[in-house]
C-alpha cells in the first residue's frame, strides 16, 4: 500500500512522531546573535528544499485547480467549478467509500495480527523468535509493485499455485480477481506487506515494559492471555493508536496494489476504484490536469482531517506536551 | 525528547525477559502457538520462495509446474541475460536498475546530509522561529506522498523538470522523518558540554559539527540513509507521474510497464523477464536489510519509544 503508509508508506511510513515538545527557547546571554545565525544556517538547506518541493507545488496545484482548459479559449478561470465537479462525481465517492471500508477491515486486522505476534515474541513462548521477527519484517523491503505481481501470479485463477492448491483442497475454483473478491485480495497483499512492520514497532514498545510488571502479574496468578490483553495491551495503546492512524492514512491512499492488479484483470479495477486512482486517471490518463488537481486537493483535505483527528486523540492521551 | 536515552536504556534492561516457564502454559498450547508462528512465516516467505524458483523457469513451466521447486531446464542465467535486452518494447531492465540506484543513492545521500544539518541545527541551537520551523517540518510528515506527486508534476511542467533526473532526486531529499530521527539522536548522543568545550578551544561551528557531532551520530546517519534508500527504491507513484520516457523509469515503474506488456501483450517469454526482474529488484534490499538490520531497528526503536 502506498501505505507509504504507507509508504510506506512509506517511509513516510515511519511517521510515528511526537511533535517536538517545544522547548521554551532558552535564551542565554552568552549565545551571541552570530550563533543564532549559525543555527538558522544549519536548517536553511532543508527548509529551502521543503519550500521548493512541497510548499510551492502545493500552492501552485491549488491555483491550477481553479482553472479549466477549454477547447475554445484555452485555459480559463472557473473558480470552484472543478471542486463542484469532483464532489458530484459518484465515481470519486464510491472510491472514497471503498477505501474507507478497506481501511476499516484491513487496519484492525493488521494490528491484531501484529500485536498478537509481538506479544508472543515478547513473552518468549515462541522458539527462535529472532528468526521469525526477521522473516516477518522482510516484506518491508519488497516494493508494493513486486508484492502485487507475486501475489497476482500465485492467485491467478486456474494457474496460480495457491489457486490450484485451493481447488485440490476441494474448495473449487476461487476467482480472487472477481469483483466480489478483489478487495479481500488486495487486503491480503497489504496485510502481507505491512504486518511485520507494525509487529516490529509493537515488539519494541512491549520490550520497554519493565519485567517487574509481568512478574507481579504472574505472582498474582494471571494467565499469559490475561497478562497480554489486560496488562500489556493497555500499556502499548499509544503505539497502537499511532499505528492505527498511520495505517489508515496509508489505506486511504491505496494505489499501487490495485493499479498492478489492473494489468492482470483490467475489468476488476474501475477508473475510480480508489480516490488516488481517480486522481491519476483524471490527470494523467485523461489529461484533465485541473480537475485532477481539484480531486487531489480534496483527497489531501480528507486525509489531513483524519491526521489532525489522530493528533487530537494522541494529544488528549497526553502525548506531545 | 532528551528522555529518549533514559527510556532506551530501560528497554535494554527489559530484554532479560521473564522466563517463559513461569506462565505455566500447557505443552499443547505452546506447540500450537509455535505452529501458528511457523504458519505465518510460511505465509510471508511463500511468495518470495515462489519468486526465486520461478526466476529459474521458462514461461510455460512458470504456469504449469509446481511453484515451489525447480522444474524443466535451469534458466536463471538465461532469464537474467534477458534483463539486458528490450524484450517488451517498453525499455531495458538494466537501465531501470541503474536509474533506481542513481535515484536511491542520490536522494538518500542528499536526505541524510540535509537531515543531519537540520537535525543538528534544531537540536543544538536556539534561534528565533526554531520551534515554528520544527512544527512546520513535523506537519509535512502528514502530507501524503500521493497528494504531493500531482502538484509536483504540475509544477515541473511549468519549470521544465518533467522527464528530468533531478525531478526525482531533489524531492526525495526532503525527509521530515530523517530530521526527526537525527534531532532525537543528536539530543541523546552528542553532549552539550563537549560542544561547549570545543568552542572554548576556539573550534569553528562547522568543524564541531563535522568532527564531533557527526561521528557521534553515525548510527543515526546510517538509519536515515537506509530508510531513505528503501523509501526511494520502493517509490512508485511519483516516478509514475513525472516520467513519460521509459529510459528514465526506476525499477518499480519499469516492472509495472512490463507486467502490463506481459499480461496484455502477445509477446512470449515476457513473464520470465517480469519475474526475474522482480527478483533482482527485491534481492539487494533484502540483503541490505539482513546485513544492516540493527540500523533499521534503531529507527524503529526511536519511533516506538516516542510513539
XYZ file of C-alpha atoms in Angstrom:
628
model
C 0.000 0.000 0.000
C 1.447 3.177 -0.597
C 0.896 2.857 2.924
C 3.671 4.533 2.034
C 1.680 4.322 4.669
C 2.015 3.618 3.652
C 4.662 4.471 2.144
C 5.401 3.104 3.324
C 4.007 4.052 3.189
C 6.192 4.522 3.258
C 8.821 5.502 4.838
C 6.732 8.311 5.070
C 5.649 5.275 6.910
C 7.800 5.830 9.917
C 5.822 8.875 10.808
C 5.356 7.779 14.350
C 6.377 11.034 15.721
C 5.544 13.135 18.635
C 5.527 16.727 17.589
C 8.592 18.120 19.200
C 7.722 19.085 22.678
C 8.564 22.694 22.054
C 11.316 23.589 24.403
C 10.955 27.038 25.823
C 13.543 28.997 23.898
C 16.249 29.298 26.481
C 17.940 32.489 25.539
C 21.257 32.686 27.197
C 23.027 35.964 27.113
C 26.197 34.191 26.072
C 24.547 32.876 22.922
C 25.644 35.552 20.543
C 23.445 36.615 17.675
C 26.144 35.181 15.452
C 25.469 31.774 16.905
C 21.747 32.254 16.324
C 22.515 32.868 12.693
C 24.629 29.715 12.546
C 21.721 27.641 13.828
C 19.458 29.082 11.162
C 22.099 28.315 8.523
C 22.125 24.643 9.523
C 18.438 24.232 8.840
C 18.370 26.557 5.819
C 19.188 23.961 3.095
C 16.370 21.683 4.170
C 13.861 24.495 4.564
C 14.754 25.738 1.094
C 14.118 22.293 -0.405
C 10.936 21.933 1.619
C 9.681 25.218 0.253
C 10.628 24.451 -3.333
C 9.420 20.852 -3.495
C 6.463 20.858 -1.137
C 5.021 24.267 -0.407
C 5.398 25.893 -3.827
C 3.967 22.884 -5.744
C 1.059 22.629 -3.325
C 0.164 26.286 -3.703
C 0.569 26.005 -7.463
C -1.710 22.942 -7.547
C -4.433 24.767 -5.631
C -4.066 27.685 -8.045
C -4.242 25.330 -11.046
C -7.364 23.670 -9.695
C -9.225 26.965 -10.152
C -8.799 26.873 -13.936
C -10.069 24.713 -16.760
C -8.677 24.148 -20.234
C -11.463 24.628 -22.748
C -11.457 23.686 -26.383
C -12.243 27.269 -27.250
C -10.368 29.928 -25.365
C -7.686 27.763 -23.731
C -7.136 27.970 -20.003
C -9.836 29.893 -18.206
C -10.583 30.844 -14.637
C -13.517 28.767 -13.414
C -13.398 29.343 -9.680
C -14.616 26.362 -7.701
C -16.257 24.603 -10.633
C -13.712 21.761 -10.646
C -14.395 21.125 -6.982
C -18.100 21.016 -7.685
C -17.494 18.507 -10.478
C -15.412 16.214 -8.263
C -17.790 16.465 -5.321
C -20.646 15.472 -7.605
C -18.750 12.606 -9.231
C -20.276 9.366 -7.977
C -17.129 7.574 -9.165
C -14.951 9.625 -6.793
C -17.188 8.984 -3.786
C -17.534 5.276 -4.485
C -13.725 5.156 -4.375
C -13.702 7.050 -1.079
C -16.251 4.652 0.409
C -14.277 1.668 -0.903
C -11.010 2.740 0.765
C -12.885 3.556 3.984
C -14.361 0.031 4.038
C -10.945 -1.343 3.105
C -9.258 0.541 5.938
C -11.961 -0.337 8.469
C -11.221 -4.038 7.945
C -7.539 -4.112 6.996
C -6.195 -1.806 9.712
C -7.664 -3.628 12.749
C -6.796 -6.990 11.212
C -3.173 -5.983 10.558
C -2.791 -4.528 14.044
C -4.381 -7.553 15.731
C -2.046 -9.994 13.992
C 0.938 -7.722 14.564
C 0.176 -7.250 18.235
C -0.530 -10.959 18.749
C 2.848 -11.997 17.402
C 4.667 -9.122 19.091
C 3.186 -10.170 22.440
C 4.069 -13.857 21.939
C 7.644 -12.994 20.933
C 7.894 -10.621 23.868
C 6.710 -13.331 26.262
C 9.364 -15.676 24.907
C 6.993 -18.583 24.289
C 7.982 -18.902 20.620
C 11.179 -20.738 19.964
C 13.604 -18.948 17.624
C 11.695 -15.681 17.830
C 14.669 -13.749 16.422
C 14.400 -15.699 13.174
C 10.655 -15.135 12.975
C 10.979 -11.429 13.663
C 13.487 -11.061 10.844
C 11.316 -13.059 8.430
C 8.133 -11.181 9.285
C 9.829 -7.841 8.698
C 11.212 -8.796 5.280
C 8.216 -7.640 3.166
C 9.072 -4.121 4.306
C 11.963 -4.323 1.823
C 9.698 -5.514 -1.017
C 8.207 -2.798 -3.246
C 4.414 -2.857 -3.474
C 4.765 -3.378 -7.214
C 6.700 -6.624 -6.781
C 4.444 -7.819 -3.957
C 1.394 -7.303 -6.160
C 2.997 -9.091 -9.111
C 3.947 -12.107 -6.956
C 0.517 -12.414 -5.394
C -1.209 -11.959 -8.741
C 0.677 -14.919 -10.150
C 0.075 -17.046 -7.042
C -3.657 -16.352 -7.058
C -4.213 -16.391 -10.848
C -7.407 -18.393 -11.406
C -6.628 -21.811 -12.872
C -2.845 -21.265 -12.988
C -1.619 -19.749 -9.729
C -0.036 -22.116 -7.209
C -2.330 -21.013 -4.399
C -5.441 -21.032 -6.586
C -4.564 -24.578 -7.677
C -3.913 -25.641 -4.091
C -7.370 -24.434 -3.104
C -9.051 -26.449 -5.827
C -7.078 -29.547 -4.783
C -8.379 -28.989 -1.276
C -11.834 -29.182 -2.779
C -12.670 -25.500 -2.395
C -13.432 -25.133 -6.082
C -12.018 -22.533 -8.426
C -11.853 -19.406 -6.349
C -11.566 -16.320 -8.555
C -9.554 -13.924 -6.425
C -9.909 -11.235 -9.085
C -13.700 -11.291 -9.305
C -15.415 -8.072 -8.375
C -16.603 -9.717 -5.156
C -13.164 -10.873 -4.006
C -10.875 -8.169 -5.415
C -10.972 -6.060 -2.244
C -10.218 -9.002 0.114
C -7.410 -9.993 -2.269
C -5.868 -6.526 -2.002
C -6.281 -6.737 1.779
C -4.366 -10.000 1.784
C -1.495 -8.373 -0.119
C -1.434 -5.296 2.110
C -1.502 -7.439 5.266
C 1.402 -9.429 3.833
C 3.322 -6.213 3.218
C 2.730 -4.338 6.476
C 2.105 -6.749 9.368
C 5.812 -7.247 10.029
C 6.497 -3.534 10.132
C 3.713 -2.987 12.666
C 4.831 -6.044 14.622
C 8.387 -4.689 14.872
C 7.240 -1.376 16.321
C 4.854 -3.027 18.791
C 7.535 -5.523 19.813
C 9.916 -2.675 20.598
C 7.182 -0.964 22.598
C 6.406 -4.127 24.555
C 10.089 -4.595 25.328
C 10.134 -1.278 27.161
C 7.635 -2.536 29.745
C 9.629 -3.316 32.903
C 9.716 -7.020 33.640
C 8.667 -6.386 37.228
C 5.183 -5.643 35.910
C 4.966 -9.089 34.347
C 6.498 -10.783 37.365
C 3.985 -9.181 39.703
C 1.126 -10.328 37.490
C 2.441 -13.885 37.433
C 2.712 -13.847 41.227
C -0.953 -12.996 41.381
C -1.707 -15.965 39.194
C -2.624 -14.120 35.992
C -2.583 -16.256 32.856
C -0.485 -15.374 29.819
C -3.645 -14.352 27.962
C -4.695 -12.085 30.825
C -1.252 -10.512 31.066
C -1.176 -9.794 27.336
C -4.711 -8.473 26.957
C -5.325 -6.755 30.281
C -1.892 -5.528 31.278
C 0.374 -5.168 28.272
C -2.177 -4.123 25.650
C -3.271 -1.027 27.615
C 0.371 -0.128 28.202
C 1.226 -0.054 24.485
C -2.075 1.543 23.484
C -0.381 4.834 22.480
C 1.745 2.941 19.944
C -1.311 1.109 18.646
C -3.277 4.335 18.248
C -0.344 5.911 16.418
C -0.050 2.888 14.110
C -3.802 2.833 13.535
C -3.724 6.350 12.131
C -0.593 5.682 10.128
C -2.139 2.563 8.603
C -5.432 4.344 7.985
C -3.752 7.187 6.111
C -1.916 4.570 4.068
C -5.131 2.699 3.322
C -6.830 5.879 2.109
C -4.028 6.386 -0.418
C -4.319 2.853 -1.765
C -2.915 2.889 -5.287
C -0.017 0.571 -6.106
C -1.736 -2.761 -5.496
C -4.946 -2.097 -7.439
C -3.039 -0.440 -10.269
C -0.832 -3.541 -10.709
C -3.750 -5.965 -10.312
C -5.478 -3.978 -13.035
C -2.923 -5.215 -15.552
C -3.854 -8.803 -14.664
C -7.590 -8.238 -14.561
C -8.496 -4.840 -16.046
C -12.258 -5.176 -15.583
C -11.924 -5.703 -11.813
C -10.395 -2.258 -11.221
C -12.540 0.667 -12.321
C -11.478 4.217 -13.223
C -12.104 5.459 -9.704
C -11.524 2.237 -7.772
C -9.660 4.283 -5.155
C -9.501 8.086 -4.869
C -5.818 8.084 -5.813
C -6.571 6.047 -8.945
C -9.272 8.616 -9.709
C -6.735 11.431 -9.404
C -4.218 9.561 -11.541
C -6.665 8.608 -14.273
C -8.241 12.058 -14.383
C -4.972 13.955 -14.547
C -2.546 11.667 -16.373
C -4.954 9.331 -18.141
C -7.489 11.846 -19.432
C -5.244 14.885 -19.362
C -7.706 16.881 -17.253
C -4.980 18.237 -15.007
C -7.043 20.966 -13.388
C -9.805 18.544 -12.435
C -7.203 16.063 -11.172
C -5.628 18.808 -9.076
C -9.001 19.589 -7.512
C -9.513 15.895 -6.711
C -6.009 15.712 -5.219
C -6.735 18.738 -3.021
C -9.999 17.190 -1.786
C -8.259 13.888 -1.076
C -5.465 15.672 0.791
C -8.061 17.534 2.866
C -9.825 14.275 3.797
C -6.540 12.638 4.779
C -5.422 15.809 6.548
C -8.641 15.843 8.591
C -8.025 12.254 9.682
C -4.411 13.029 10.579
C -5.455 16.037 12.613
C -8.058 13.911 14.380
C -5.266 11.454 15.128
C -3.172 14.176 16.663
C -6.116 15.391 18.704
C -6.649 11.892 20.102
C -2.972 11.454 20.884
C -2.744 14.881 22.471
C -5.701 14.008 24.675
C -3.855 10.852 25.648
C -1.133 13.082 26.994
C 1.368 12.903 24.183
C 3.218 15.906 22.879
C 3.016 18.165 25.813
C 12.938 14.308 23.876
C 16.035 14.055 25.916
C 14.265 11.331 27.834
C 14.734 9.037 24.885
C 18.061 7.801 26.126
C 16.737 7.001 29.565
C 13.830 5.071 28.138
C 16.046 3.381 25.600
C 18.205 2.160 28.458
C 15.156 0.802 30.180
C 14.161 -1.020 27.033
C 17.548 -2.687 27.018
C 17.341 -3.658 30.654
C 13.973 -5.292 29.973
C 15.432 -7.622 27.404
C 16.448 -10.171 30.019
C 12.869 -11.253 29.998
C 10.662 -13.184 32.365
C 11.281 -16.898 31.930
C 8.503 -18.264 29.704
C 8.068 -21.286 32.007
C 6.518 -19.057 34.620
C 3.412 -18.620 32.506
C 2.539 -22.259 33.172
C 1.390 -22.924 29.614
C 0.326 -26.422 28.751
C 2.677 -28.144 26.360
C -0.040 -28.463 23.745
C -0.694 -24.707 23.887
C 2.993 -23.958 23.333
C 3.099 -26.324 20.375
C 0.041 -24.690 18.799
C 1.465 -21.188 19.288
C 4.753 -22.210 17.695
C 2.917 -23.798 14.785
C 0.992 -20.561 14.223
C 4.287 -18.660 14.095
C 5.644 -21.168 11.565
C 2.442 -20.840 9.553
C 2.734 -17.069 9.335
C 6.399 -17.370 8.387
C 5.307 -19.656 5.537
C 2.703 -17.065 4.518
C 5.409 -14.377 4.432
C 8.115 -16.443 2.753
C 5.837 -18.232 0.272
C 5.747 -15.529 -2.404
C 9.481 -14.852 -2.094
C 10.344 -18.545 -2.418
C 7.993 -18.791 -5.382
C 9.682 -15.753 -6.940
C 13.091 -17.397 -6.674
C 12.063 -20.745 -8.189
C 10.021 -19.085 -10.925
C 13.005 -16.991 -11.954
C 14.734 -20.247 -12.939
C 11.948 -21.400 -15.265
C 10.639 -20.895 -18.767
C 7.299 -19.187 -19.348
C 5.411 -22.477 -19.781
C 6.927 -24.010 -16.638
C 6.023 -20.927 -14.601
C 2.353 -21.588 -15.287
C 2.347 -25.394 -15.339
C 4.892 -26.687 -12.843
C 4.779 -26.854 -9.048
C 5.582 -23.320 -7.926
C 7.908 -24.086 -5.024
C 10.573 -26.218 -6.651
C 12.727 -26.309 -9.788
C 11.178 -27.575 -12.994
C 12.467 -28.030 -16.517
C 15.877 -26.759 -17.577
C 17.572 -24.299 -15.212
C 17.016 -20.969 -16.971
C 18.047 -18.436 -14.352
C 21.127 -17.236 -16.294
C 19.148 -17.120 -19.491
C 16.405 -15.111 -17.778
C 18.942 -12.779 -16.221
C 20.588 -12.118 -19.568
C 17.176 -11.193 -20.992
C 17.118 -8.327 -18.482
C 19.725 -6.592 -20.623
C 17.506 -6.619 -23.704
C 14.466 -4.645 -24.688
C 12.203 -7.702 -24.860
C 8.956 -5.905 -24.172
C 9.390 -2.801 -26.254
C 8.900 -0.821 -23.026
C 12.579 -0.438 -22.191
C 15.603 -2.231 -20.838
C 15.524 -3.565 -17.304
C 19.219 -2.951 -16.624
C 18.741 0.742 -17.365
C 15.908 0.857 -14.838
C 18.150 -0.803 -12.278
C 20.786 1.855 -12.953
C 18.162 4.599 -12.629
C 16.882 3.235 -9.329
C 20.430 3.053 -7.987
C 21.024 6.637 -9.076
C 17.762 7.953 -7.590
C 18.049 5.935 -4.381
C 21.683 6.752 -3.672
C 21.497 10.373 -4.827
C 18.264 11.050 -2.979
C 19.226 9.159 0.179
C 22.673 10.767 0.469
C 21.059 14.163 -0.033
C 18.335 13.397 2.508
C 20.920 12.235 5.031
C 23.064 15.363 4.623
C 20.083 17.724 4.841
C 18.640 15.826 7.802
C 21.957 15.803 9.660
C 22.419 19.536 9.163
C 18.848 20.404 10.120
C 18.671 17.868 12.947
C 21.854 19.342 14.427
C 20.554 22.866 13.961
C 17.295 22.062 15.742
C 18.998 20.048 18.448
C 21.906 22.225 19.445
C 20.958 25.797 18.617
C 18.191 28.036 19.789
C 17.202 30.748 17.394
C 14.158 32.793 16.642
C 11.482 30.769 14.843
C 13.152 27.418 15.547
C 10.064 25.922 17.134
C 7.772 27.164 14.405
C 10.112 25.728 11.784
C 10.257 22.382 13.559
C 6.472 22.250 13.801
C 6.308 23.011 10.081
C 8.701 20.143 9.348
C 6.686 17.764 11.523
C 3.473 18.896 9.833
C 4.937 17.841 6.468
C 5.138 14.323 7.892
C 1.383 14.259 7.476
C 1.417 15.293 3.844
C 0.568 12.142 1.938
C 3.057 11.305 -0.772
C 0.309 10.695 -3.269
C -1.097 14.146 -2.600
C 2.187 15.862 -3.424
C 3.020 13.890 -6.592
C 0.489 15.541 -8.899
C 1.285 19.062 -7.614
C 4.962 18.306 -8.257
C 4.154 17.224 -11.793
C 2.149 20.394 -12.477
C 4.956 22.492 -11.019
C 7.566 20.570 -13.063
C 5.714 21.146 -16.297
C 5.895 24.857 -15.503
C 9.629 24.903 -14.726
C 10.806 22.202 -17.138
C 11.620 19.405 -14.701
C 9.337 16.792 -16.283
C 11.440 13.874 -17.509
C 14.432 15.132 -15.585
C 16.507 13.027 -13.216
C 16.538 15.949 -10.785
C 12.761 15.928 -10.641
C 13.027 12.585 -8.878
C 16.154 13.118 -6.785
C 15.511 16.586 -5.350
C 12.100 15.999 -3.711
C 13.402 12.693 -2.316
C 15.894 14.723 -0.293
C 13.099 16.250 1.784
C 12.791 13.824 4.680
C 10.886 15.054 7.739
C 11.293 11.675 9.412
C 15.030 11.925 8.794
C 15.153 15.275 10.562
C 13.097 13.954 13.420
C 15.381 10.920 13.832
C 18.571 12.990 13.593
C 17.328 15.538 16.094
C 16.368 12.834 18.589
C 19.613 11.020 18.004
C 21.813 14.105 18.425
C 19.823 15.110 21.532
C 20.718 11.756 23.034
C 24.265 11.161 21.840
C 26.082 14.486 21.401
C 26.690 16.038 24.837
C 26.258 19.803 25.042
C 29.343 20.024 27.272
C 31.515 18.560 24.529
C 30.368 21.258 22.115
C 30.954 23.989 24.690
C 34.444 22.679 25.402
C 35.303 22.672 21.719
C 34.033 26.244 21.412
C 36.259 27.328 24.281
C 39.151 25.762 22.396
C 38.282 28.041 19.515
C 36.848 25.458 17.141
C 34.548 26.770 14.441
C 30.877 25.776 14.431
C 31.251 23.829 11.196
C 34.319 21.996 12.491
C 32.401 20.987 15.628
C 29.540 19.653 13.507
C 31.872 17.781 11.169
C 34.424 16.386 13.615
C 32.426 15.959 16.831
C 28.697 15.715 16.170
C 28.696 13.641 13.002
C 30.982 10.831 14.240
C 28.924 10.524 17.427
C 25.710 10.446 15.434
C 26.971 7.847 12.960
C 24.377 5.136 13.767
C 21.633 7.725 13.326
C 23.095 8.698 9.941
C 23.052 5.061 8.854
C 19.429 4.674 9.907
C 18.345 7.758 7.976
C 20.373 6.672 4.930
C 18.852 3.178 4.941
C 15.230 4.148 5.433
C 15.635 6.789 2.718
C 17.097 4.216 0.309
C 14.203 1.829 0.960
C 11.622 4.594 0.574
C 13.051 5.807 -2.740
C 13.738 2.289 -4.068
C 10.091 1.363 -3.481
C 8.550 4.668 -4.584
C 6.121 4.093 -7.402
C 3.617 6.934 -7.610
C 5.956 9.907 -8.011
C 8.112 8.452 -10.834
C 4.988 7.080 -12.489
C 3.600 10.591 -12.724
C 6.692 12.628 -13.565
C 8.367 10.325 -16.102
C 6.938 9.606 -19.510
C 10.238 8.456 -21.041
C 10.876 4.744 -20.444
C 14.636 5.382 -20.343
C 14.158 7.296 -17.071
C 11.918 4.762 -15.310
C 13.031 3.331 -11.988
C 12.523 -0.400 -11.352
C 9.037 -0.056 -9.905
C 7.598 1.807 -12.883
C 9.532 -0.364 -15.347
C 8.189 -3.546 -13.762
C 4.673 -2.175 -13.856
C 5.104 -1.431 -17.576
C 6.476 -4.951 -18.025
C 3.549 -6.522 -16.197
C 1.155 -4.636 -18.426
C 3.034 -5.800 -21.517
C 3.231 -9.366 -20.198
C -0.467 -9.641 -19.446
C -1.989 -7.716 -22.295
C 0.632 -8.198 -24.978
C 1.089 -11.190 -27.209
C 4.856 -11.421 -26.898
C 6.012 -14.737 -25.491
C 8.666 -15.047 -22.804
C 7.835 -11.739 -21.163
C 6.676 -13.370 -17.953
C 10.102 -14.811 -17.028
C 11.610 -11.356 -17.569
C 8.985 -9.803 -15.299
C 9.553 -12.401 -12.582
C 13.331 -12.406 -12.790
C 13.215 -8.618 -12.778
C 11.125 -8.752 -9.613
C 13.734 -10.981 -8.004
C 16.563 -8.622 -8.966
C 14.553 -5.705 -7.558
C 13.978 -7.383 -4.221
C 17.288 -9.118 -3.525
C 19.513 -6.040 -2.981
C 17.144 -4.554 -0.404
C 16.652 -7.837 1.444
C 20.423 -8.340 1.601
C 20.894 -4.756 2.772
C 18.272 -5.342 5.409
C 19.723 -8.638 6.637
C 23.261 -7.245 6.867
C 22.361 -3.909 8.450
C 19.283 -4.981 10.388
C 20.343 -3.299 13.600
C 20.303 0.133 11.946
C 16.777 -0.444 10.676
C 15.771 -1.499 14.168
C 17.495 1.615 15.516
C 14.971 3.709 13.611
C 12.117 1.562 14.863
C 13.264 1.943 18.443
C 13.377 5.727 18.182
C 9.954 5.692 16.620
C 8.348 3.439 19.142
C 9.869 5.000 22.202
C 8.201 8.224 21.257
C 5.072 6.620 19.871
